[in-house]
Coordinates of C-alpha atoms in Angstrom, one line a residue:
Chain A
M1 CA 131.3 -65.1 -121.6
P2 CA 133.1 -66.4 -118.4
A3 CA 132.2 -69.7 -116.9
A4 CA 128.8 -70.0 -115.2
L5 CA 129.0 -69.4 -111.4
K6 CA 127.1 -71.3 -108.8
I7 CA 125.7 -68.6 -106.6
V8 CA 124.0 -68.6 -103.2
L9 CA 121.9 -65.5 -102.8
A10 CA 120.5 -64.0 -99.5
E11 CA 118.1 -61.1 -99.7
D12 CA 115.0 -60.7 -97.5
S13 CA 112.9 -58.6 -99.9
V14 CA 111.2 -61.1 -102.2
L15 CA 111.0 -58.4 -104.9
L16 CA 114.7 -57.9 -105.0
R17 CA 115.5 -61.6 -104.6
E18 CA 113.5 -62.4 -107.7
G19 CA 115.0 -59.5 -109.5
L20 CA 118.6 -60.5 -108.6
V21 CA 118.0 -64.1 -109.6
G22 CA 116.7 -62.7 -112.9
V23 CA 119.8 -60.5 -113.5
L24 CA 122.3 -63.3 -112.5
T25 CA 120.5 -65.8 -114.6
R26 CA 120.5 -63.4 -117.6
F27 CA 124.3 -63.3 -117.4
G28 CA 124.5 -67.1 -117.5
H29 CA 125.0 -67.8 -113.8
E30 CA 123.1 -70.4 -111.7
V31 CA 121.5 -69.3 -108.4
V32 CA 121.5 -72.6 -106.5
A33 CA 119.8 -71.2 -103.5
A34 CA 117.9 -67.9 -102.8
V35 CA 117.2 -67.4 -99.1
G36 CA 115.6 -64.7 -96.9
E37 CA 117.6 -64.8 -93.7
A38 CA 121.1 -65.3 -92.3
E39 CA 120.7 -68.8 -90.8
S40 CA 119.4 -70.3 -94.1
L41 CA 122.3 -68.6 -95.9
K42 CA 124.8 -70.4 -93.7
A43 CA 123.0 -73.7 -94.2
A44 CA 122.8 -73.1 -98.0
V45 CA 126.5 -72.4 -98.3
A46 CA 127.2 -75.6 -96.3
S47 CA 125.1 -77.8 -98.6
Y48 CA 125.9 -76.2 -102.0
A49 CA 129.6 -75.1 -101.7
P50 CA 128.9 -72.2 -104.1
D51 CA 131.5 -70.2 -106.2
L52 CA 130.1 -67.0 -104.8
V53 CA 127.9 -65.7 -102.0
V54 CA 125.8 -62.6 -102.6
T55 CA 124.2 -61.2 -99.5
D56 CA 122.2 -58.2 -98.3
V57 CA 123.6 -56.5 -95.1
R58 CA 120.3 -56.0 -93.3
M59 CA 118.4 -59.2 -92.8
P60 CA 115.9 -60.8 -90.5
P61 CA 115.4 -61.5 -87.6
G62 CA 117.0 -58.4 -86.2
L63 CA 116.9 -56.3 -89.4
T64 CA 120.3 -54.8 -88.5
D65 CA 123.5 -56.2 -90.0
E66 CA 122.8 -60.0 -89.8
G67 CA 123.7 -60.5 -93.4
L68 CA 127.1 -58.9 -93.0
R69 CA 127.7 -60.9 -89.8
A70 CA 126.9 -64.1 -91.6
A71 CA 129.2 -63.1 -94.4
L72 CA 132.0 -62.4 -91.9
E73 CA 131.4 -65.8 -90.3
L74 CA 131.5 -67.6 -93.6
R75 CA 134.7 -65.8 -94.5
A76 CA 136.2 -66.7 -91.2
A77 CA 135.4 -70.4 -91.7
N78 CA 136.5 -70.4 -95.3
P79 CA 138.7 -67.4 -96.2
S80 CA 138.8 -68.3 -99.9
L81 CA 135.0 -68.1 -100.3
P82 CA 134.2 -65.1 -102.5
V83 CA 131.5 -62.9 -100.9
L84 CA 129.7 -59.9 -102.4
V85 CA 127.8 -57.8 -99.9
L86 CA 125.0 -55.6 -101.0
S87 CA 124.1 -52.6 -98.9
Q88 CA 121.6 -49.9 -98.9
Y89 CA 124.1 -47.7 -97.1
V90 CA 127.4 -46.1 -98.0
Q91 CA 129.3 -47.3 -94.9
R92 CA 133.0 -47.4 -94.7
A93 CA 132.8 -49.4 -91.5
Y94 CA 131.0 -52.3 -93.2
A95 CA 133.4 -52.4 -96.1
A96 CA 136.5 -52.2 -93.9
E97 CA 135.3 -55.0 -91.7
L98 CA 134.6 -57.2 -94.8
L99 CA 138.0 -56.5 -96.3
D100 CA 139.6 -57.4 -93.1
T101 CA 138.5 -61.0 -93.5
G102 CA 140.9 -63.5 -95.2
D103 CA 143.5 -61.6 -97.1
G104 CA 140.9 -59.2 -98.4
T105 CA 140.6 -60.8 -101.8
G106 CA 137.4 -62.2 -103.2
V107 CA 135.3 -59.7 -101.4
G108 CA 133.0 -56.9 -102.6
Y109 CA 130.9 -54.2 -101.0
L110 CA 128.4 -52.7 -103.4
L111 CA 125.5 -50.3 -102.9
K112 CA 122.2 -51.8 -104.0
D113 CA 121.8 -48.9 -106.4
R114 CA 124.5 -50.5 -108.6
I115 CA 122.4 -53.6 -109.3
G116 CA 120.4 -51.6 -111.8
Q117 CA 123.5 -51.0 -113.8
V118 CA 123.2 -54.7 -114.7
E119 CA 126.3 -55.0 -116.9
Q120 CA 128.6 -53.4 -114.3
F121 CA 127.0 -55.4 -111.6
A122 CA 127.6 -58.7 -113.5
E123 CA 131.2 -57.6 -114.0
A124 CA 131.6 -57.0 -110.3
V125 CA 130.1 -60.4 -109.5
E126 CA 132.6 -62.1 -111.8
R127 CA 135.5 -60.0 -110.5
V128 CA 134.7 -61.0 -106.9
A129 CA 134.2 -64.6 -107.8
A130 CA 137.6 -64.5 -109.5
G131 CA 139.2 -63.3 -106.3
G132 CA 139.2 -59.6 -107.0
T133 CA 138.2 -56.8 -104.6
V134 CA 135.4 -54.4 -105.3
V135 CA 134.5 -51.4 -103.2
D136 CA 131.5 -49.3 -104.2
P137 CA 132.5 -46.1 -106.1
E138 CA 130.3 -44.1 -103.7
V139 CA 132.3 -45.2 -100.7
V140 CA 135.4 -44.4 -102.7
R141 CA 134.1 -41.0 -103.6
Q142 CA 133.3 -40.1 -100.0
L143 CA 136.8 -41.3 -98.9
L144 CA 138.4 -39.1 -101.6
R145 CA 136.9 -36.1 -100.0
R146 CA 138.9 -36.8 -96.8
R147 CA 142.3 -35.4 -96.8
R148 CA 144.2 -37.1 -94.0
D149 CA 147.3 -39.1 -93.4
P150 CA 148.5 -41.6 -94.6
L151 CA 147.0 -40.6 -97.8
A152 CA 148.2 -37.0 -97.5
A153 CA 151.4 -38.0 -99.2
L154 CA 149.6 -39.0 -102.3
T155 CA 149.2 -36.7 -105.3
P156 CA 145.7 -36.2 -106.6
R157 CA 146.5 -38.3 -109.6
E158 CA 147.7 -41.2 -107.3
R159 CA 144.6 -40.9 -105.2
E160 CA 142.5 -41.2 -108.3
V161 CA 144.5 -44.4 -109.2
L162 CA 144.1 -45.8 -105.8
G163 CA 140.3 -45.1 -105.9
L164 CA 140.1 -47.1 -109.1
V165 CA 142.2 -49.9 -107.6
A166 CA 139.7 -50.0 -104.7
E167 CA 136.9 -50.4 -107.2
G168 CA 138.7 -53.6 -108.2
K169 CA 139.9 -52.5 -111.7
S170 CA 142.9 -54.0 -113.3
N171 CA 145.8 -51.9 -114.5
G172 CA 144.5 -52.1 -118.1
A173 CA 141.0 -51.0 -117.0
I174 CA 142.5 -48.1 -115.0
A175 CA 144.7 -47.0 -118.0
R176 CA 141.6 -47.0 -120.2
A177 CA 139.5 -45.1 -117.6
M178 CA 142.2 -42.4 -117.1
V179 CA 143.3 -42.4 -120.8
V180 CA 146.9 -43.1 -120.1
S181 CA 149.3 -45.9 -120.9
E182 CA 149.3 -49.1 -118.8
A183 CA 152.9 -48.4 -117.9
A184 CA 152.0 -45.0 -116.4
V185 CA 149.4 -46.8 -114.3
G186 CA 152.0 -49.3 -113.1
K187 CA 154.3 -46.4 -112.2
H188 CA 151.6 -44.7 -110.2
I189 CA 150.8 -47.9 -108.3
G190 CA 154.4 -48.4 -107.6
N191 CA 154.6 -44.9 -106.1
I192 CA 151.5 -45.4 -104.1
L193 CA 152.7 -48.7 -102.6
G194 CA 156.0 -47.0 -101.8
K195 CA 154.4 -44.0 -100.2
L196 CA 152.0 -46.2 -98.1
D197 CA 155.1 -48.1 -97.0
L198 CA 153.9 -51.5 -98.4
P199 CA 157.0 -53.6 -99.1
P200 CA 157.1 -55.7 -102.3
A201 CA 155.4 -59.1 -102.0
G202 CA 152.7 -60.8 -104.0
D203 CA 151.4 -57.9 -106.1
T204 CA 147.6 -58.6 -105.6
H205 CA 148.0 -58.7 -101.9
R206 CA 149.8 -55.4 -101.8
R207 CA 147.0 -53.8 -103.8
V208 CA 144.5 -55.0 -101.3
L209 CA 146.6 -53.7 -98.4
A210 CA 146.7 -50.3 -100.2
V211 CA 142.9 -50.3 -100.5
L212 CA 142.6 -51.2 -96.8
T213 CA 144.9 -48.4 -95.8
Y214 CA 142.7 -46.2 -98.0
L215 CA 139.5 -47.4 -96.3
R216 CA 140.8 -46.9 -92.8
A217 CA 142.2 -43.4 -93.5
Chain B
M1 CA 109.6 -0.7 -44.3
I2 CA 106.4 1.3 -44.1
R3 CA 105.7 0.5 -47.7
T4 CA 106.1 -3.2 -47.0
V5 CA 103.7 -3.0 -44.1
V6 CA 101.1 -1.1 -46.2
R7 CA 101.4 -3.7 -49.0
D8 CA 101.0 -6.5 -46.4
V9 CA 97.9 -4.8 -45.1
W10 CA 96.4 -4.4 -48.6
R11 CA 97.2 -8.0 -49.5
A12 CA 95.6 -9.2 -46.2
V13 CA 92.5 -7.2 -46.8
A14 CA 92.2 -8.2 -50.4
Y15 CA 92.6 -11.9 -49.4
L16 CA 90.0 -11.7 -46.7
V17 CA 87.5 -9.7 -48.7
S18 CA 87.7 -12.0 -51.7
G19 CA 87.4 -14.9 -49.2
V20 CA 84.0 -13.5 -48.1
L21 CA 83.0 -12.9 -51.7
V22 CA 83.8 -16.5 -52.6
G23 CA 82.7 -18.2 -49.4
C24 CA 79.2 -16.8 -49.1
P25 CA 77.8 -18.1 -52.4
L26 CA 79.8 -21.3 -51.9
L27 CA 77.9 -22.0 -48.7
V28 CA 74.6 -21.5 -50.5
V29 CA 75.6 -23.9 -53.4
F30 CA 77.1 -26.4 -51.0
L31 CA 73.9 -26.4 -48.8
V32 CA 71.6 -26.7 -51.8
L33 CA 73.6 -29.6 -53.3
G34 CA 73.9 -31.4 -50.1
T35 CA 70.3 -31.0 -49.0
L36 CA 68.9 -31.9 -52.5
G37 CA 71.3 -34.8 -52.7
L38 CA 70.3 -36.3 -49.4
A39 CA 66.6 -35.7 -50.0
L40 CA 66.7 -37.3 -53.4
A41 CA 69.1 -40.1 -52.5
P42 CA 66.3 -42.6 -51.9
V43 CA 65.1 -42.1 -55.6
L44 CA 68.8 -42.4 -56.8
V45 CA 68.7 -39.0 -58.5
G46 CA 70.4 -37.6 -55.5
L47 CA 73.4 -39.8 -55.7
P48 CA 75.0 -37.9 -58.6
L49 CA 74.3 -34.7 -56.8
L50 CA 76.1 -36.0 -53.7
A51 CA 79.0 -37.1 -55.9
V52 CA 79.1 -33.5 -57.3
A53 CA 79.0 -32.2 -53.8
V54 CA 82.0 -34.4 -52.8
L55 CA 83.9 -33.4 -55.9
S56 CA 83.1 -29.8 -55.5
G57 CA 86.2 -29.4 -53.4
I58 CA 88.3 -29.8 -56.6
P59 CA 87.3 -26.5 -58.3
V60 CA 87.1 -24.7 -55.0
G61 CA 90.6 -26.0 -54.2
A62 CA 91.8 -24.8 -57.6
L63 CA 90.3 -21.3 -57.1
E64 CA 91.6 -21.1 -53.5
R65 CA 95.2 -22.1 -54.6
R66 CA 95.0 -19.2 -57.1
R67 CA 93.7 -16.9 -54.4
L68 CA 96.8 -17.7 -52.3
A69 CA 98.8 -15.7 -54.8
L70 CA 97.1 -12.6 -53.2
T71 CA 99.2 -13.2 -50.1
R72 CA 102.9 -12.7 -50.6
T73 CA 103.5 -16.4 -51.6
P74 CA 103.2 -18.1 -55.0
A75 CA 100.2 -20.3 -55.6
P76 CA 101.0 -24.0 -54.9
P77 CA 100.8 -26.4 -57.8
D78 CA 97.9 -28.8 -58.4
P79 CA 98.2 -31.8 -56.2
H80 CA 96.1 -34.0 -58.5
A81 CA 97.6 -36.7 -60.9
T82 CA 96.6 -36.8 -64.5
P83 CA 94.3 -39.7 -65.3
A84 CA 96.0 -42.5 -67.3
E85 CA 92.9 -43.0 -69.5
P86 CA 90.5 -40.5 -71.1
G87 CA 86.9 -40.3 -70.0
L88 CA 84.8 -38.9 -67.1
A89 CA 84.6 -42.3 -65.3
A90 CA 88.4 -42.8 -65.2
W91 CA 88.8 -39.2 -64.0
A92 CA 86.2 -39.5 -61.2
R93 CA 87.6 -42.9 -60.1
L94 CA 91.1 -41.4 -59.8
R95 CA 89.9 -38.3 -58.0
L96 CA 87.9 -40.2 -55.5
A97 CA 90.9 -42.3 -54.7
E98 CA 93.2 -39.3 -54.1
R99 CA 93.8 -38.0 -50.7
A100 CA 94.1 -34.5 -52.2
T101 CA 90.4 -34.7 -53.2
W102 CA 89.3 -35.4 -49.6
R103 CA 91.6 -32.7 -48.2
E104 CA 90.0 -30.3 -50.6
L105 CA 86.5 -31.4 -49.6
A106 CA 87.4 -30.8 -45.9
Y107 CA 88.7 -27.4 -46.8
T108 CA 85.6 -26.6 -48.7
G109 CA 83.4 -27.5 -45.8
L110 CA 85.5 -25.6 -43.4
F111 CA 85.6 -22.6 -45.7
G112 CA 81.8 -22.5 -46.3
F113 CA 80.8 -23.0 -42.7
V114 CA 83.6 -21.5 -40.6
L115 CA 86.3 -19.6 -42.4
W116 CA 84.5 -17.0 -44.5
P117 CA 82.3 -16.0 -41.5
L118 CA 85.4 -15.7 -39.5
D119 CA 87.0 -13.6 -42.3
A120 CA 84.0 -11.3 -42.2
L121 CA 84.2 -11.0 -38.5
V122 CA 87.8 -10.2 -38.4
L123 CA 87.4 -7.6 -41.2
F124 CA 84.5 -6.0 -39.3
G125 CA 86.4 -6.0 -36.0
A126 CA 89.7 -4.7 -37.4
L127 CA 88.4 -2.2 -40.0
G128 CA 84.7 -1.7 -39.3
M129 CA 84.9 -0.6 -35.7
P130 CA 87.8 1.8 -36.0
G131 CA 86.2 3.0 -39.2
A132 CA 83.0 3.9 -37.4
L133 CA 84.9 5.7 -34.7
I134 CA 87.0 7.7 -37.2
G135 CA 83.9 8.6 -39.1
A136 CA 82.2 10.0 -35.9
P137 CA 82.4 13.7 -36.9
V138 CA 80.9 13.0 -40.3
R139 CA 78.2 10.9 -38.7
L140 CA 77.4 13.7 -36.2
A141 CA 77.2 16.2 -39.1
T142 CA 75.0 14.1 -41.3
T143 CA 72.5 12.6 -38.8
G144 CA 70.9 15.9 -38.2
S145 CA 68.5 14.6 -35.5
A146 CA 66.9 17.1 -33.3
G147 CA 69.2 16.8 -30.3
G148 CA 72.3 16.9 -32.5
D149 CA 73.5 13.6 -31.2
A150 CA 74.6 10.3 -32.8
R151 CA 75.2 6.8 -31.6
I152 CA 78.7 5.5 -32.7
A153 CA 79.0 1.9 -33.4
K154 CA 75.7 1.4 -31.6
L155 CA 77.6 1.9 -28.4
W156 CA 78.3 5.4 -27.5
L157 CA 76.1 8.4 -27.7
I158 CA 77.9 11.6 -28.5
D159 CA 76.5 15.1 -28.9
S160 CA 79.4 17.4 -29.5
Y161 CA 82.3 17.7 -32.0
G162 CA 84.8 17.6 -29.1
Q163 CA 83.5 14.1 -28.3
A164 CA 83.5 13.3 -32.0
L165 CA 87.2 14.2 -32.4
W166 CA 88.1 12.1 -29.4
C167 CA 86.3 9.2 -31.1
T168 CA 88.3 9.9 -34.3
A169 CA 91.6 9.8 -32.4
L170 CA 90.5 6.6 -30.6
G171 CA 89.6 5.1 -33.9
V172 CA 92.9 5.9 -35.4
V173 CA 94.8 4.4 -32.5
L174 CA 92.5 1.3 -32.5
L175 CA 93.0 0.9 -36.3
L176 CA 96.8 1.1 -36.1
A177 CA 96.7 -1.4 -33.2
L178 CA 94.5 -3.8 -35.0
L179 CA 96.3 -3.8 -38.4
W180 CA 99.0 -6.1 -37.1
P181 CA 96.6 -8.8 -35.8
L182 CA 94.7 -8.5 -39.1
V183 CA 97.8 -9.3 -41.1
Q184 CA 98.7 -12.1 -38.8
Y185 CA 95.2 -13.6 -39.1
A186 CA 95.3 -13.4 -42.9
R187 CA 98.7 -15.2 -42.8
A188 CA 97.4 -17.9 -40.5
R189 CA 94.3 -18.3 -42.7
A190 CA 96.5 -18.6 -45.8
A191 CA 98.8 -21.1 -44.1
L192 CA 95.8 -23.3 -43.2
A193 CA 94.6 -23.2 -46.8
R194 CA 98.0 -24.0 -48.1
L195 CA 98.3 -26.9 -45.7
L196 CA 95.1 -28.5 -47.0
L197 CA 95.4 -27.5 -50.7
A198 CA 99.1 -27.7 -51.6
P199 CA 100.4 -31.1 -52.7
S200 CA 102.0 -33.1 -49.9
E201 CA 105.7 -33.9 -50.2
A202 CA 104.9 -37.4 -51.6
E203 CA 102.5 -35.9 -54.1
A204 CA 105.0 -33.3 -55.3
Q205 CA 107.7 -36.0 -55.7
R206 CA 105.3 -38.3 -57.5
R207 CA 104.4 -35.4 -59.8
L208 CA 107.9 -34.6 -60.6
A209 CA 108.7 -38.2 -61.3
E210 CA 105.7 -38.3 -63.6
V211 CA 106.8 -35.3 -65.6
T212 CA 110.3 -36.7 -65.9
R213 CA 109.0 -40.0 -67.1
S214 CA 106.6 -38.6 -69.6
R215 CA 109.4 -36.4 -71.0
A216 CA 111.6 -39.4 -71.5
R217 CA 108.7 -41.3 -73.0
L218 CA 108.1 -38.5 -75.5
V219 CA 111.7 -38.7 -76.6
A220 CA 111.6 -42.4 -76.8
A221 CA 108.4 -42.3 -78.9
F222 CA 110.0 -39.7 -81.2
E223 CA 113.1 -42.0 -81.6
A224 CA 110.9 -45.0 -82.3
E225 CA 108.9 -43.0 -84.9
R226 CA 112.2 -42.0 -86.6
R227 CA 113.2 -45.7 -86.9
R228 CA 109.8 -46.7 -88.1
I229 CA 109.9 -44.2 -90.9
E230 CA 113.4 -45.2 -91.8
R231 CA 112.3 -48.9 -91.9
D232 CA 109.2 -48.2 -93.9
L233 CA 111.2 -46.3 -96.5
H234 CA 113.9 -48.9 -96.5
D235 CA 111.6 -51.9 -96.8
G236 CA 109.2 -50.2 -99.2
A237 CA 110.1 -47.4 -101.5
Q238 CA 113.8 -48.1 -101.6
Q239 CA 113.5 -51.8 -102.5
R240 CA 110.9 -51.1 -105.2
L241 CA 113.1 -48.4 -106.7
V242 CA 116.1 -50.8 -106.8
S243 CA 113.8 -53.4 -108.4
L244 CA 112.6 -50.8 -111.0
S245 CA 116.2 -49.9 -111.8
M246 CA 117.0 -53.5 -112.2
T247 CA 114.1 -54.1 -114.6
L248 CA 115.1 -51.0 -116.6
G249 CA 118.7 -52.2 -116.7
L250 CA 117.6 -55.6 -118.1
A251 CA 115.2 -54.0 -120.5
R252 CA 118.0 -51.8 -121.9
L253 CA 120.1 -54.9 -122.7
D254 CA 117.5 -56.3 -125.1
A255 CA 115.9 -53.1 -126.4
P256 CA 116.5 -51.7 -129.9
P257 CA 118.8 -48.7 -130.0
E258 CA 116.2 -45.9 -130.3
L259 CA 114.2 -47.4 -127.3
A260 CA 117.4 -48.1 -125.4
D261 CA 118.2 -44.3 -125.4
R262 CA 114.8 -43.5 -123.8
L263 CA 115.1 -46.3 -121.4
A264 CA 118.6 -45.0 -120.4
T265 CA 117.0 -41.6 -119.6
A266 CA 114.4 -43.3 -117.4
H267 CA 117.0 -45.4 -115.8
R268 CA 119.2 -42.4 -114.9
E269 CA 116.2 -40.7 -113.3
A270 CA 115.3 -43.8 -111.3
D271 CA 118.9 -43.9 -110.1
E272 CA 118.9 -40.3 -109.1
V273 CA 115.8 -40.7 -107.1
L274 CA 117.3 -43.8 -105.5
G275 CA 120.4 -41.7 -104.5
E276 CA 118.3 -39.0 -103.0
L277 CA 116.2 -41.5 -101.1
R278 CA 119.3 -43.1 -99.7
E279 CA 120.5 -39.7 -98.4
L280 CA 117.1 -39.0 -96.9
I281 CA 117.0 -42.3 -95.1
Q282 CA 120.5 -41.8 -93.8
G283 CA 119.4 -38.4 -92.5
I284 CA 116.4 -39.8 -90.6
H285 CA 118.3 -42.6 -88.8
P286 CA 121.7 -43.9 -89.8
Q287 CA 121.8 -47.7 -89.6
V288 CA 125.6 -47.6 -88.8
L289 CA 124.8 -45.8 -85.5
A290 CA 122.6 -48.8 -84.4
D291 CA 125.1 -51.4 -85.7
Y292 CA 128.5 -49.9 -84.7
G293 CA 127.8 -47.0 -82.3
L294 CA 129.0 -43.4 -82.2
P295 CA 132.6 -43.6 -83.4
D296 CA 131.8 -45.2 -86.7
A297 CA 128.6 -43.2 -87.2
L298 CA 130.6 -40.0 -86.5
A299 CA 133.3 -41.0 -88.9
D300 CA 130.6 -41.5 -91.5
A301 CA 129.1 -38.1 -90.7
A302 CA 132.6 -36.7 -91.2
D303 CA 132.9 -38.4 -94.5
R304 CA 129.8 -36.6 -95.7
S305 CA 130.8 -33.2 -94.3
A306 CA 131.6 -30.5 -96.9
V307 CA 134.4 -29.3 -94.6
P308 CA 137.2 -31.8 -93.9
V309 CA 136.8 -33.2 -90.4
E310 CA 139.2 -35.0 -88.2
V311 CA 137.6 -37.5 -85.8
D312 CA 139.2 -38.5 -82.6
V313 CA 136.5 -40.4 -80.7
E314 CA 137.0 -43.3 -78.3
L315 CA 133.7 -44.4 -76.8
P316 CA 131.9 -47.5 -75.6
R317 CA 128.3 -48.2 -76.6
F318 CA 125.5 -46.3 -74.8
T319 CA 121.7 -46.5 -74.8
E320 CA 120.0 -45.7 -78.1
S321 CA 118.7 -42.3 -76.9
V322 CA 122.1 -41.2 -75.7
E323 CA 123.9 -42.2 -78.9
S324 CA 121.3 -40.7 -81.1
A325 CA 121.1 -37.4 -79.2
A326 CA 124.9 -37.1 -79.3
Y327 CA 125.1 -38.1 -83.0
F328 CA 122.4 -35.6 -84.1
A329 CA 124.0 -32.8 -82.1
V330 CA 127.4 -33.4 -83.8
R331 CA 125.8 -33.7 -87.2
E332 CA 123.9 -30.4 -86.7
A333 CA 127.1 -28.8 -85.6
L334 CA 128.9 -30.1 -88.8
A335 CA 126.0 -28.8 -90.9
N336 CA 126.3 -25.4 -89.3
I337 CA 130.0 -25.4 -89.9
G338 CA 129.4 -26.2 -93.6
R339 CA 126.8 -23.5 -94.0
H340 CA 127.9 -20.6 -91.9
S341 CA 131.3 -20.8 -90.4
G342 CA 133.6 -20.3 -93.4
A343 CA 135.9 -22.9 -91.8
D344 CA 138.6 -24.9 -93.6
R345 CA 138.8 -27.7 -91.1
A346 CA 136.8 -29.1 -88.2
W347 CA 137.6 -31.5 -85.3
I348 CA 135.4 -33.9 -83.4
S349 CA 136.6 -35.3 -80.2
G350 CA 134.7 -37.6 -77.7
R351 CA 135.6 -39.3 -74.5
Y352 CA 133.8 -41.2 -71.7
A353 CA 135.1 -40.7 -68.2
G354 CA 133.6 -40.6 -64.7
G355 CA 130.2 -41.6 -66.0
R356 CA 130.0 -38.7 -68.4
L357 CA 130.1 -38.6 -72.2
R358 CA 131.9 -35.5 -73.3
M359 CA 132.0 -34.4 -76.9
E360 CA 133.4 -31.3 -78.7
V361 CA 133.1 -30.0 -82.2
R362 CA 135.6 -27.3 -83.1
D363 CA 136.3 -25.4 -86.3
D364 CA 138.7 -22.8 -87.5
G365 CA 135.9 -20.5 -88.9
T366 CA 134.9 -16.9 -88.3
G367 CA 132.8 -17.6 -85.1
G368 CA 129.8 -15.4 -84.2
A369 CA 127.4 -18.3 -84.0
D370 CA 124.4 -17.5 -81.7
P371 CA 122.7 -20.5 -80.2
A372 CA 119.7 -18.2 -79.3
R373 CA 119.1 -17.5 -83.0
G374 CA 119.3 -21.0 -84.4
T375 CA 116.3 -23.2 -83.8
G376 CA 118.4 -26.2 -84.7
L377 CA 120.7 -25.8 -81.7
T378 CA 117.8 -25.0 -79.3
G379 CA 116.1 -28.3 -80.4
L380 CA 119.3 -30.2 -79.7
A381 CA 119.8 -28.6 -76.3
D382 CA 116.2 -29.6 -75.5
R383 CA 117.0 -33.2 -76.5
L384 CA 120.1 -33.3 -74.4
A385 CA 118.2 -31.7 -71.5
V386 CA 115.8 -34.7 -71.4
L387 CA 118.9 -36.9 -70.7
D388 CA 120.1 -34.3 -68.1
G389 CA 122.8 -33.4 -70.6
R390 CA 124.1 -30.0 -71.5
L391 CA 125.0 -28.2 -74.7
S392 CA 127.1 -25.1 -74.8
V393 CA 128.3 -23.1 -77.8
H394 CA 131.3 -20.8 -77.4
S395 CA 131.7 -18.7 -80.5
P396 CA 133.3 -15.3 -80.2
A397 CA 133.3 -13.0 -83.2
G398 CA 136.4 -13.9 -85.2
G399 CA 136.2 -17.5 -84.1
P400 CA 136.8 -20.2 -83.5
T401 CA 133.5 -21.9 -82.6
V402 CA 133.5 -24.7 -80.1
L403 CA 130.3 -26.7 -79.4
S404 CA 130.5 -29.0 -76.5
L405 CA 128.1 -31.4 -75.0
E406 CA 128.0 -33.5 -71.9
I407 CA 125.7 -36.3 -71.0
P408 CA 125.8 -38.3 -67.7
C409 CA 125.1 -41.9 -68.8
P410 CA 126.0 -45.4 -68.0
Q411 CA 127.8 -47.7 -70.5
R412 CA 125.6 -50.2 -72.3

């Protein structure tokens, strides 16, 4: 089991807040603060310096996207702070805005539906905290239906790989999911980066850029 | 020409005759109400009667406005405002404060005491006198008095058919000469009624403003209701389902294998319901529309479309009702494209210029869409009409179909 994380949680529904605390605790993490609105979230992050922030998009007082706004502010102030945003909606716009913060690492955008799949949820939490990028499979699935530049150049196989990259999977995990060798995955990713015109640099960073291109397509 | 004159005469006669038929009993009722009311006023019972007498102008006015349709003009609209609150007291208070009520009362008094007797007099003069003259031969033949004479119109004594035929000729000439004044009198009479009973310019304006406002209020209420339903589902059912799914997920971790299988089934079902509920809420009111506006909401709608859609939309933010009307119009168009058009691609474009939002949804399908047939499009056209917007569908057989909408609106 990976190291226990210090987590600040923001969720306005008491029912879900308690549930989330339960799930995170079950997987060995410590919820240092569980709050119900955006201002307390910012205060809690300031006083606890957590390893990860988990926040709902829609929060009081306006019940629109206060949670997301708070997350963006926190990321702007501290780009290395990992943030996992939970949403009731499949919205590319929210995910894209979130990935635009910092260098796009250490962020996640997940549908609340995923929390029920507790093991996968815990995995996503750990991946984001470790600096990974997680985009909800439902957002990915919707984007896959779009056929438009710059993704038009990609083969269906490459698009599938890019989708899995967007979900935050490592090459090894992608290889297992697609039942191919890890070398084949590496080759696909190389092709994708080439076709999306992303010059070689730090490898993680290019992967994030590829996902961003994908989200904006 | 002759036909028009004949029709005018008939209308004038019908108007005046019905005036007499209404006016005569009206006078009786009015007198009875007024006298009883005044007589009983000291014991207070009379006061309601007097109030009824004062308000009696209202039904009379309504009837008289309808009767104006007998002349060649349309009946004027009701000049009265709709009471803001229910109840007889509120109604009476409003009516007593309205000028229209008092104009109607004045008309009713005039009608009962002056106008209908005048109508009767004119009818008698213009039709009765010539009628009697024309009928002289018949009168002579049927009186059968000893001397074989008859008194025509109580004026002339005639005793031969020669004289009677002269009378007939005179009657015809007189009738023809009097028809024109008869028609003129009826017109003047109708004009007077219209003057007192039709809404004044200010009243008509106010009424139009009232209708426009109430239409906009209805749409706003509809919009608020949508959001309330969305919020209720979001804060209630959706959160509880997520919580249920979480509980099931945790339970599966610790359950023995045989139970874990059954829990997995339950978990899958809960997740499916959750997915369906999410789509349902999205359909009722998409949160992204409120948060980000039309371009992102439309991009999102395009993501969900069965047919690939290209979105080219550059727009500022507008008021909620404008954004939501445009959004739902485009989404309905996309749904139609997915269901009926057989298209492979669709395009959404939107621009804001010169104070007008213009949007277009185009596809490469087979065309032949008929906005008159689809209730969906009619509903959308109605929603746009509230905002003074327009929706048009151009869809020749063989395609392509182009739906365009235009809404005059300020930026937010």
